[in-house]
Amino acid sequence: MKTLRKFAVGAAGCAGILALSAATLWELDRAFPPPLSAELTVSTEVQDRDGQLLRAFATPDGYWRLETRLDQVDKQFVDMLVTYEDKRFWDHEGVDVLALARAAGQFATSGHIVSGGSTLSMQLARLIEPRESRSLGSKIKQMLRAIQIERRLSKREILERYLTLAPYGGNLEGVRAASLAYFGKEPKRLTVSESALLVALPQLPEKRRPDRNLKIAHGARDRVLTRMVSSGLLGEREAARAALDDVSGLRRTLPALAAHAAYAMLPKAVPGQPLQLTIRKSVQEGLEQVARDAATKLGPRLSVAMVLADSRTGDILGEVGSANFFDASRSGWIDMTKIVRSPGSTLKPFIYGLAFEQGLVAQETLIDDSPVDFSGYRPKNFDMGYQGDVSIRQALQLSLNVPAIRVLDAVGPTRLMARFRQAGVSPILPVNEAPGLAIGLGGVGVTLRDLVQLYTGLANGGKTHTLHDGTESANAERTSATILDGQANWQIIDILSGVKPPEGALQRGIAYKTGTSYGYRDAWSVGFDGRYVLGVWVGRPDAGAVPGLSGYVSAAPILFEGFVRSGLATVPLPGKPPGLFSPRREDLPVTLARFGAGSDGLVQAMVTEPAPTIIFPPDGARVDLGTNSVDASPLVLKLQGGRAPFRWLANGKPLVGIDRRRTATWQPDGAGYSTLTVIDAAGRAASVKVFVE
């Protein structure tokens, strides 16, 4: 009985001691937690629209340390890592007692350390708290920290932290940085040989660096392969094939795409969160290579800028601010996509587009290309020659200056500028100057982005979208607007699609326009298919003159090569809209046979103009406008002939305003018969009677 009592007292004492020890350990664990709550400092990443890495920035302490998730890493690599470093990783609580016993036995037998017995959790503890020495005390501290870590993190989280922090030589930390630097790819699809090398490196990262000690790295990889065979993870033949692969001694630079946009994103950086652009990596890679190659051929001090956008959304899929961001001789740090320069002839399509809208011209309308004086302004063609009579189609395709200015004089520079502003682009005029005829030949400032934004309208049925790449502020306005009506827009597409490609270029089924600024300072080319718009600028960032520089010779070949290297499938240009008025020359009405300007500056035929004729709606037509619904449509009115300006009347009541255009709209009050009348500047009138439903 006495013995039993002593046993009970002893047991209670032991239990108390254990409870006290547990409580003490609990308090110590709470008082001295592992440094896991501190924000892990990782490289800032800029990603493309699909999450692929475009550019990374080193951490403040100079390391390439990319945050890593398990789903970003090849599963076989993870299996090899666990098998090699910590085969009971998924079962222990931070310390592998069997591995420690094995390591102690090997030390006692050989007199030196054969294996350390450290688990991945213990190695993580060492990475987050680097040890000062390889003492027994340091080892015990790692073991305790590993137990603490296992209580706070899941096995998956432990692996991810290890894969983010493991050293791989030099300033490379983490398996993603190592894979990108040594193999030039993300670690999602590593080969067996590559996986084995990355498993071997963290044990002796400096000694085994393949870029410095290739032979040692090769041997370390082979030892890992041998261990994988003995553990049953790899077959002998598979390991033998992997051993035949060369180990590259090259350390690559990490991806550095879209440099200008990436730097512009840095103010938005939030620790641990990647930044995302609308750019597509494959497109960006292709355009940057084209820009580098082109700049090399063009010569020193010349740079190239490119913007490729999706006309349906305004998303920028690729943008190159300079041929080489790090090339000081080309001022590569300047983002030339945002610098205001003279656009040369690239605005001419919109001049003609307005003329088509207003019914002033058809493609086969003849126009005089000969010297002309507009109150002291005497435009000259680029080659200083003149063609005489040409069609509107030829005038635009040949980019003749005099015809473009004749047409601009008719449609009005102010109206052209208003249409640009409506589309979200505000060209820069000389100080204290109103819009003048010179804007048609580049006498105005725009950026490459502006130009591409305008051309998204041509590629998108006349509707532009504000360009964006992700660098804009969260509250930046994104708008869409109509720059040309659908029928006029197609006329311009049809003309530009017939422009001859530059020599040696593949026919891509695109429409394009070139331009050269005054003094040979800027060469431009902007082209589009049924969806994508690509703009190219070539010149010197310091705006210096470059003899021989021109849009067709210097920029157009880059445009065509850019479309090819972008990797985007060509989207067919839109077909001819139904009911479009596009007659042959012999079928043109007399008012559209020849274009000219009279002494009063108003557009008129070079023959005596006939009286106005209403061509739509035809006389006696029944028109369904849905007048009984709240969404009743207006009726479009069109005429031919006559002298501007025109006044329209509906049932004897004048419509608001007098217009020089040959189109107007009328919103009827209700259903029934109505009489529509137009009166021109000479007092001549035409009328039609229609029934509105």
Coordinates of N, CA, C and O in Angstrom, one line a residue, residues 197-342:
L197 N 19.5 19.2 -61.2 CA 20.5 20.2 -60.9 C 19.9 21.2 -59.9 O 20.6 21.6 -59.0
L198 N 18.6 21.5 -60.0 CA 18.1 22.5 -59.1 C 17.9 21.9 -57.7 O 17.9 22.6 -56.7
V199 N 17.7 20.6 -57.6 CA 17.7 19.9 -56.3 C 19.1 20.0 -55.7 O 19.2 20.1 -54.4
A200 N 20.1 19.8 -56.5 CA 21.5 19.8 -55.9 C 22.1 21.1 -55.5 O 22.9 21.2 -54.6
L201 N 21.7 22.2 -56.1 CA 22.3 23.5 -55.9 C 22.2 24.1 -54.5 O 23.2 24.6 -54.0
P202 N 21.0 24.0 -53.8 CA 20.9 24.7 -52.6 C 21.9 24.2 -51.5 O 22.1 24.9 -50.5
Q203 N 22.4 23.0 -51.6 CA 23.3 22.5 -50.5 C 24.6 23.2 -50.5 O 25.1 23.6 -49.5
L204 N 25.1 23.5 -51.7 CA 26.4 24.2 -51.8 C 26.2 25.2 -53.0 O 26.8 25.0 -54.1
P205 N 25.4 26.2 -52.9 CA 25.1 27.0 -54.0 C 26.2 27.7 -54.7 O 26.2 27.8 -55.9
E206 N 27.2 28.2 -54.0 CA 28.3 28.9 -54.6 C 29.3 27.9 -55.2 O 29.8 28.1 -56.3
K207 N 29.5 26.8 -54.6 CA 30.5 25.8 -55.1 C 29.9 25.1 -56.3 O 30.7 24.7 -57.2
R208 N 28.6 25.0 -56.4 CA 28.0 24.2 -57.5 C 27.4 25.0 -58.6 O 26.7 24.5 -59.5
R209 N 27.6 26.3 -58.5 CA 27.0 27.2 -59.6 C 27.5 26.8 -61.0 O 28.7 26.8 -61.2
P210 N 26.6 26.5 -61.9 CA 27.0 26.0 -63.2 C 27.7 27.1 -64.0 O 28.5 26.8 -64.9
D211 N 27.4 28.4 -63.7 CA 28.0 29.4 -64.5 C 29.5 29.7 -64.1 O 30.2 30.4 -64.8
R212 N 29.9 29.1 -62.9 CA 31.2 29.3 -62.5 C 32.0 27.9 -62.3 O 33.2 27.9 -62.5
N213 N 31.3 26.9 -61.9 CA 31.9 25.6 -61.7 C 31.1 24.5 -62.4 O 30.4 23.7 -61.7
L214 N 31.2 24.5 -63.7 CA 30.4 23.6 -64.5 C 30.6 22.2 -64.2 O 29.7 21.4 -64.1
K215 N 31.9 21.8 -64.0 CA 32.2 20.4 -63.8 C 31.6 19.9 -62.4 O 31.0 18.8 -62.3
I216 N 31.7 20.7 -61.4 CA 31.2 20.4 -60.1 C 29.6 20.3 -60.2 O 29.0 19.4 -59.6
A217 N 29.0 21.3 -60.9 CA 27.6 21.2 -61.0 C 27.1 20.0 -61.7 O 26.1 19.3 -61.4
H218 N 27.9 19.6 -62.7 CA 27.6 18.4 -63.5 C 27.6 17.1 -62.6 O 26.7 16.3 -62.6
G219 N 28.6 17.0 -61.8 CA 28.7 15.9 -60.9 C 27.6 15.9 -59.8 O 27.1 14.8 -59.5
A220 N 27.3 17.1 -59.3 CA 26.2 17.1 -58.3 C 24.9 16.7 -58.9 O 24.1 16.0 -58.2
R221 N 24.6 17.1 -60.1 CA 23.4 16.7 -60.8 C 23.3 15.1 -60.9 O 22.3 14.5 -60.6
D222 N 24.5 14.5 -61.3 CA 24.5 13.1 -61.5 C 24.3 12.3 -60.2 O 23.7 11.3 -60.2
R223 N 24.8 12.9 -59.1 CA 24.6 12.2 -57.8 C 23.1 12.2 -57.4 O 22.6 11.3 -56.8
V224 N 22.4 13.3 -57.7 CA 21.0 13.4 -57.5 C 20.3 12.3 -58.3 O 19.4 11.6 -57.8
L225 N 20.6 12.2 -59.6 CA 20.0 11.2 -60.4 C 20.2 9.8 -59.9 O 19.3 9.0 -59.9
T226 N 21.4 9.5 -59.4 CA 21.7 8.2 -58.9 C 20.8 7.9 -57.6 O 20.3 6.8 -57.5
R227 N 20.7 8.9 -56.8 CA 19.8 8.8 -55.6 C 18.4 8.5 -56.0 O 17.7 7.8 -55.3
M228 N 17.9 9.2 -57.0 CA 16.5 9.0 -57.5 C 16.3 7.6 -58.0 O 15.2 7.0 -57.8
V229 N 17.3 7.0 -58.6 CA 17.2 5.6 -59.0 C 17.1 4.7 -57.8 O 16.3 3.8 -57.7
S230 N 18.0 4.9 -56.8 CA 18.0 4.0 -55.7 C 16.8 4.1 -54.8 O 16.4 3.2 -54.2
S231 N 16.2 5.3 -54.9 CA 14.9 5.5 -54.1 C 13.7 5.0 -54.9 O 12.6 5.0 -54.3
G232 N 13.9 4.7 -56.2 CA 12.7 4.2 -56.9 C 11.9 5.2 -57.6 O 10.9 4.9 -58.3
L233 N 12.4 6.5 -57.5 CA 11.6 7.6 -58.2 C 11.8 7.6 -59.7 O 11.0 8.0 -60.4
L234 N 13.1 7.2 -60.1 CA 13.4 7.2 -61.5 C 13.9 5.8 -61.9 O 14.5 5.1 -61.1
G235 N 13.6 5.4 -63.1 CA 14.1 4.2 -63.7 C 15.6 4.4 -64.1 O 16.0 5.6 -64.4
E236 N 16.3 3.4 -64.2 CA 17.7 3.5 -64.6 C 17.9 4.1 -66.0 O 18.8 4.9 -66.2
R237 N 17.1 3.7 -66.9 CA 17.2 4.2 -68.3 C 16.8 5.7 -68.4 O 17.5 6.5 -69.1
E238 N 15.8 6.1 -67.6 CA 15.4 7.5 -67.6 C 16.5 8.4 -67.0 O 16.8 9.4 -67.5
A239 N 17.1 7.9 -65.9 CA 18.2 8.6 -65.3 C 19.4 8.7 -66.2 O 20.1 9.7 -66.3
A240 N 19.7 7.6 -66.9 CA 20.8 7.6 -67.8 C 20.6 8.5 -69.0 O 21.6 9.2 -69.4
R241 N 19.4 8.6 -69.5 CA 19.2 9.6 -70.6 C 19.3 11.0 -70.0 O 19.9 11.9 -70.7
A242 N 18.9 11.3 -68.8 CA 19.0 12.6 -68.2 C 20.5 13.0 -68.0 O 20.9 14.1 -68.2
A243 N 21.3 12.0 -67.7 CA 22.7 12.2 -67.4 C 23.5 12.6 -68.7 O 24.5 13.2 -68.6
L244 N 22.9 12.3 -69.9 CA 23.5 12.6 -71.1 C 23.3 14.1 -71.5 O 24.0 14.6 -72.3
D245 N 22.3 14.7 -70.9 CA 22.0 16.1 -71.2 C 23.2 17.0 -70.7 O 23.7 16.8 -69.6
D246 N 23.5 18.0 -71.5 CA 24.5 19.0 -71.1 C 24.0 19.9 -70.0 O 22.8 20.2 -70.0
V247 N 24.9 20.3 -69.1 CA 24.6 21.3 -68.2 C 25.2 22.6 -68.7 O 26.4 22.8 -68.9
S248 N 24.3 23.6 -68.9 CA 24.7 24.9 -69.5 C 25.5 25.7 -68.5 O 25.1 25.8 -67.3
G249 N 26.5 26.3 -68.9 CA 27.3 27.1 -68.0 C 26.9 28.6 -68.2 O 27.7 29.5 -67.7
L250 N 25.8 28.9 -68.8 CA 25.3 30.3 -69.0 C 24.3 30.7 -68.0 O 23.4 30.0 -67.6
R251 N 24.5 31.9 -67.4 CA 23.5 32.5 -66.6 C 22.9 33.6 -67.4 O 23.5 34.6 -67.8
R252 N 21.6 33.5 -67.6 CA 20.8 34.4 -68.4 C 20.3 35.6 -67.5 O 20.1 35.4 -66.3
T253 N 20.0 36.7 -68.2 CA 19.3 37.7 -67.5 C 17.8 37.4 -67.3 O 17.3 36.7 -68.2
L254 N 17.2 37.8 -66.3 CA 15.8 37.5 -66.1 C 15.0 38.4 -67.1 O 15.5 39.4 -67.7
P255 N 13.8 38.0 -67.4 CA 13.0 38.7 -68.4 C 12.9 40.2 -68.1 O 12.8 40.6 -67.0
A256 N 13.1 41.0 -69.2 CA 13.1 42.4 -69.0 C 12.3 43.0 -70.2 O 12.8 43.9 -70.9
L257 N 11.1 42.6 -70.4 CA 10.2 43.0 -71.5 C 9.4 44.3 -71.0 O 9.2 44.5 -69.9
A258 N 9.0 45.0 -72.0 CA 8.1 46.2 -71.8 C 8.7 47.1 -70.7 O 8.0 47.5 -69.8
A259 N 9.9 47.5 -70.9 CA 10.7 48.2 -69.9 C 10.0 49.5 -69.5 O 9.8 49.8 -68.3
H260 N 9.5 50.3 -70.5 CA 8.9 51.6 -70.1 C 7.6 51.4 -69.4 O 7.4 52.1 -68.4
A261 N 6.8 50.5 -69.8 CA 5.5 50.3 -69.1 C 5.8 49.7 -67.7 O 5.1 50.0 -66.8
A262 N 6.8 48.8 -67.6 CA 7.1 48.2 -66.3 C 7.5 49.2 -65.3 O 7.0 49.2 -64.2
Y263 N 8.4 50.1 -65.7 CA 8.8 51.2 -64.8 C 7.6 52.1 -64.4 O 7.5 52.6 -63.3
A264 N 6.7 52.3 -65.4 CA 5.6 53.2 -65.1 C 4.6 52.5 -64.1 O 3.9 53.2 -63.4
M265 N 4.7 51.2 -64.0 CA 3.8 50.5 -63.0 C 4.3 50.5 -61.6 O 3.6 50.2 -60.7
L266 N 5.6 50.8 -61.4 CA 6.2 50.7 -60.1 C 5.5 51.5 -59.0 O 5.4 51.0 -57.9
P267 N 5.0 52.7 -59.3 CA 4.3 53.4 -58.2 C 3.1 52.7 -57.7 O 2.6 53.0 -56.6
K268 N 2.6 51.7 -58.5 CA 1.4 51.0 -58.0 C 1.8 49.7 -57.2 O 0.9 49.0 -56.8
A269 N 3.1 49.4 -57.1 CA 3.5 48.2 -56.5 C 3.0 48.0 -55.0 O 3.1 49.0 -54.2
V270 N 2.5 46.9 -54.7 CA 2.1 46.5 -53.4 C 2.9 45.2 -53.1 O 2.9 44.3 -53.9
P271 N 3.6 45.2 -51.9 CA 4.4 44.0 -51.6 C 3.7 42.7 -51.7 O 2.6 42.5 -51.2
G272 N 4.3 41.8 -52.5 CA 3.8 40.4 -52.6 C 2.7 40.3 -53.7 O 2.2 39.2 -53.9
Q273 N 2.3 41.4 -54.3 CA 1.3 41.3 -55.4 C 1.8 41.7 -56.7 O 2.4 42.8 -56.9
P274 N 1.7 40.8 -57.7 CA 2.3 41.2 -59.0 C 1.4 42.3 -59.7 O 0.3 42.4 -59.4
L275 N 2.1 43.0 -60.5 CA 1.4 44.1 -61.3 C 1.1 43.5 -62.7 O 1.9 42.7 -63.2
Q276 N 0.0 43.9 -63.3 CA -0.5 43.3 -64.5 C -0.7 44.3 -65.6 O -1.4 45.4 -65.3
L277 N -0.2 44.1 -66.8 CA -0.4 44.9 -67.9 C -1.4 44.2 -68.9 O -1.6 43.0 -68.8
T278 N -1.9 44.9 -69.9 CA -2.8 44.3 -70.9 C -1.9 43.7 -72.0 O -2.5 43.0 -72.9
I279 N -0.6 43.8 -71.9 CA 0.3 43.3 -72.9 C 0.2 41.8 -73.0 O 0.0 41.1 -71.9
R280 N 0.4 41.2 -74.2 CA 0.6 39.8 -74.3 C 2.1 39.5 -74.6 O 2.7 40.0 -75.5
K281 N 2.7 38.6 -73.7 CA 4.1 38.4 -73.7 C 4.6 38.0 -75.1 O 5.6 38.5 -75.6
S282 N 4.0 37.1 -75.8 CA 4.5 36.6 -77.1 C 4.5 37.8 -78.1 O 5.4 37.9 -78.9
V283 N 3.5 38.6 -78.1 CA 3.4 39.8 -79.0 C 4.6 40.8 -78.6 O 5.3 41.2 -79.5
Q284 N 4.8 41.0 -77.3 CA 5.8 41.9 -76.9 C 7.2 41.4 -77.3 O 8.0 42.2 -77.8
E285 N 7.5 40.2 -77.1 CA 8.8 39.6 -77.5 C 9.0 39.8 -79.0 O 10.1 40.2 -79.4
G286 N 8.0 39.5 -79.8 CA 8.2 39.7 -81.3 C 8.4 41.1 -81.7 O 9.3 41.4 -82.5
L287 N 7.7 42.1 -81.1 CA 7.8 43.5 -81.5 C 9.2 44.0 -81.0 O 9.9 44.8 -81.8
E288 N 9.6 43.6 -79.8 CA 10.9 44.1 -79.3 C 12.1 43.6 -80.2 O 13.0 44.3 -80.5
Q289 N 12.0 42.4 -80.7 CA 13.0 41.8 -81.5 C 13.0 42.6 -82.9 O 14.1 42.9 -83.4
V290 N 11.8 42.8 -83.4 CA 11.7 43.6 -84.7 C 12.4 45.0 -84.5 O 13.1 45.4 -85.4
A291 N 12.1 45.6 -83.4 CA 12.6 47.0 -83.2 C 14.1 47.0 -83.1 O 14.8 47.8 -83.6
R292 N 14.7 46.0 -82.3 CA 16.1 45.9 -82.2 C 16.8 45.7 -83.6 O 17.8 46.3 -83.9
D293 N 16.3 44.7 -84.3 CA 16.8 44.4 -85.6 C 16.8 45.6 -86.5 O 17.7 45.9 -87.3
A294 N 15.6 46.3 -86.5 CA 15.4 47.4 -87.4 C 16.4 48.6 -87.1 O 16.9 49.2 -88.0
A295 N 16.5 48.8 -85.8 CA 17.4 49.9 -85.4 C 18.8 49.7 -85.8 O 19.6 50.6 -86.2
T296 N 19.2 48.4 -85.7 CA 20.6 48.0 -86.1 C 20.8 48.3 -87.6 O 21.9 48.8 -88.0
K297 N 19.8 48.0 -88.4 CA 19.9 48.2 -89.9 C 19.9 49.7 -90.2 O 20.5 50.2 -91.1
L298 N 19.0 50.5 -89.4 CA 18.8 51.9 -89.7 C 20.1 52.7 -89.4 O 20.3 53.7 -90.1
G299 N 20.8 52.3 -88.4 CA 22.1 53.0 -88.1 C 22.0 53.7 -86.7 O 21.0 53.6 -86.0
P300 N 23.2 54.3 -86.3 CA 23.3 54.8 -85.0 C 22.4 56.0 -84.7 O 22.0 56.7 -85.7
R301 N 22.0 56.1 -83.5 CA 21.2 57.3 -83.0 C 19.7 57.2 -83.4 O 18.9 58.0 -82.9
L302 N 19.4 56.3 -84.2 CA 18.0 56.2 -84.6 C 17.3 55.2 -83.7 O 17.9 54.2 -83.3
S303 N 16.0 55.5 -83.4 CA 15.3 54.6 -82.6 C 14.0 54.2 -83.2 O 13.6 54.7 -84.3
V304 N 13.3 53.2 -82.7 CA 12.0 52.7 -83.2 C 11.0 52.6 -82.1 O 11.4 52.1 -81.0
A305 N 9.8 53.0 -82.3 CA 8.7 52.8 -81.3 C 7.6 52.1 -82.0 O 7.3 52.3 -83.2
M306 N 6.8 51.3 -81.2 CA 5.7 50.5 -81.8 C 4.6 50.4 -80.8 O 4.9 50.2 -79.6
V307 N 3.4 50.4 -81.3 CA 2.2 50.2 -80.4 C 1.3 49.3 -81.2 O 0.9 49.6 -82.4
L308 N 0.9 48.1 -80.6 CA -0.1 47.2 -81.2 C -1.3 47.1 -80.3 O -1.1 46.8 -79.1
A309 N -2.5 47.4 -80.8 CA -3.7 47.4 -80.0 C -4.8 46.6 -80.6 O -4.9 46.5 -81.8
D310 N -5.7 46.2 -79.7 CA -6.9 45.5 -80.2 C -8.0 46.6 -80.3 O -8.4 47.2 -79.4
S311 N -8.4 46.8 -81.6 CA -9.4 47.9 -81.9 C -10.7 47.7 -81.2 O -11.5 48.6 -81.1
R312 N -11.1 46.4 -80.9 CA -12.4 46.2 -80.3 C -12.5 46.5 -78.8 O -13.6 46.7 -78.3
T313 N -11.3 46.6 -78.2 CA -11.3 46.9 -76.7 C -10.5 48.0 -76.3 O -10.6 48.6 -75.2
G314 N -9.5 48.4 -77.1 CA -8.5 49.4 -76.8 C -7.3 48.9 -76.0 O -6.4 49.6 -75.6
D315 N -7.3 47.6 -75.7 CA -6.2 46.9 -75.0 C -4.9 47.0 -75.9 O -4.9 46.7 -77.0
I316 N -3.8 47.5 -75.3 CA -2.5 47.5 -75.9 C -1.9 46.1 -75.7 O -1.7 45.7 -74.5
L317 N -1.6 45.4 -76.7 CA -1.1 44.0 -76.6 C 0.4 44.0 -76.7 O 1.1 43.0 -76.4
G318 N 1.0 45.1 -77.2 CA 2.4 45.2 -77.3 C 2.8 46.7 -77.5 O 2.2 47.4 -78.3
E319 N 3.9 47.1 -76.8 CA 4.3 48.5 -77.0 C 5.8 48.6 -76.7 O 6.3 48.0 -75.7
V320 N 6.5 49.2 -77.7 CA 8.0 49.3 -77.6 C 8.3 50.8 -77.6 O 8.1 51.5 -78.6
G321 N 8.8 51.3 -76.5 CA 9.0 52.7 -76.4 C 10.3 53.1 -77.0 O 10.5 54.3 -77.4
S322 N 11.3 52.2 -77.2 CA 12.5 52.5 -77.9 C 13.1 51.2 -78.4 O 12.7 50.1 -77.9
A323 N 14.1 51.2 -79.2 CA 14.7 50.0 -79.8 C 15.4 49.2 -78.7 O 15.5 48.0 -78.7
N324 N 16.0 49.9 -77.7 CA 16.7 49.3 -76.6 C 16.7 50.2 -75.4 O 17.4 51.3 -75.5
F325 N 16.1 49.8 -74.4 CA 15.9 50.7 -73.2 C 17.3 51.1 -72.6 O 17.4 52.2 -72.1
F326 N 18.3 50.2 -72.7 CA 19.6 50.5 -72.1 C 20.6 51.1 -73.0 O 21.8 51.2 -72.7
D327 N 20.2 51.4 -74.3 CA 21.1 52.0 -75.2 C 21.1 53.5 -75.1 O 20.2 54.2 -75.6
A328 N 22.1 54.1 -74.5 CA 22.2 55.5 -74.3 C 22.4 56.3 -75.6 O 21.9 57.4 -75.7
S329 N 23.0 55.7 -76.5 CA 23.3 56.4 -77.8 C 22.0 56.6 -78.6 O 21.9 57.5 -79.4
R330 N 20.9 55.8 -78.3 CA 19.6 56.0 -78.9 C 18.6 56.6 -77.9 O 17.4 56.6 -78.1
S331 N 19.1 57.1 -76.7 CA 18.2 57.7 -75.7 C 17.1 56.7 -75.4 O 15.9 57.0 -75.3
G332 N 17.5 55.4 -75.2 CA 16.6 54.3 -75.0 C 15.6 54.5 -73.9 O 14.5 53.9 -73.9
W333 N 15.9 55.3 -72.9 CA 15.1 55.4 -71.7 C 13.8 56.3 -72.0 O 12.9 56.3 -71.3
I334 N 13.8 57.0 -73.2 CA 12.7 57.8 -73.6 C 11.6 57.0 -74.2 O 11.9 56.3 -75.2
D335 N 10.4 57.1 -73.7 CA 9.3 56.3 -74.3 C 8.7 57.1 -75.4 O 7.9 58.0 -75.3
M336 N 9.1 56.8 -76.6 CA 8.7 57.5 -77.8 C 7.3 57.3 -78.2 O 6.8 57.9 -79.1
T337 N 6.6 56.4 -77.6 CA 5.2 56.2 -77.9 C 4.3 57.3 -77.3 O 3.2 57.5 -77.7
K338 N 4.9 58.1 -76.4 CA 4.2 59.2 -75.7 C 4.7 60.5 -76.0 O 4.3 61.5 -75.5
I339 N 5.7 60.6 -77.0 CA 6.3 61.9 -77.3 C 5.5 62.5 -78.5 O 5.3 61.9 -79.5
V340 N 5.2 63.8 -78.4 CA 4.5 64.5 -79.4 C 5.4 64.8 -80.6 O 6.4 65.5 -80.4
R341 N 5.0 64.4 -81.8 CA 5.8 64.6 -83.0 C 4.8 64.9 -84.1 O 3.6 64.7 -84.0
S342 N 5.4 65.4 -85.2 CA 4.6 65.7 -86.4 C 4.2 64.4 -87.1 O 5.1 63.6 -87.4

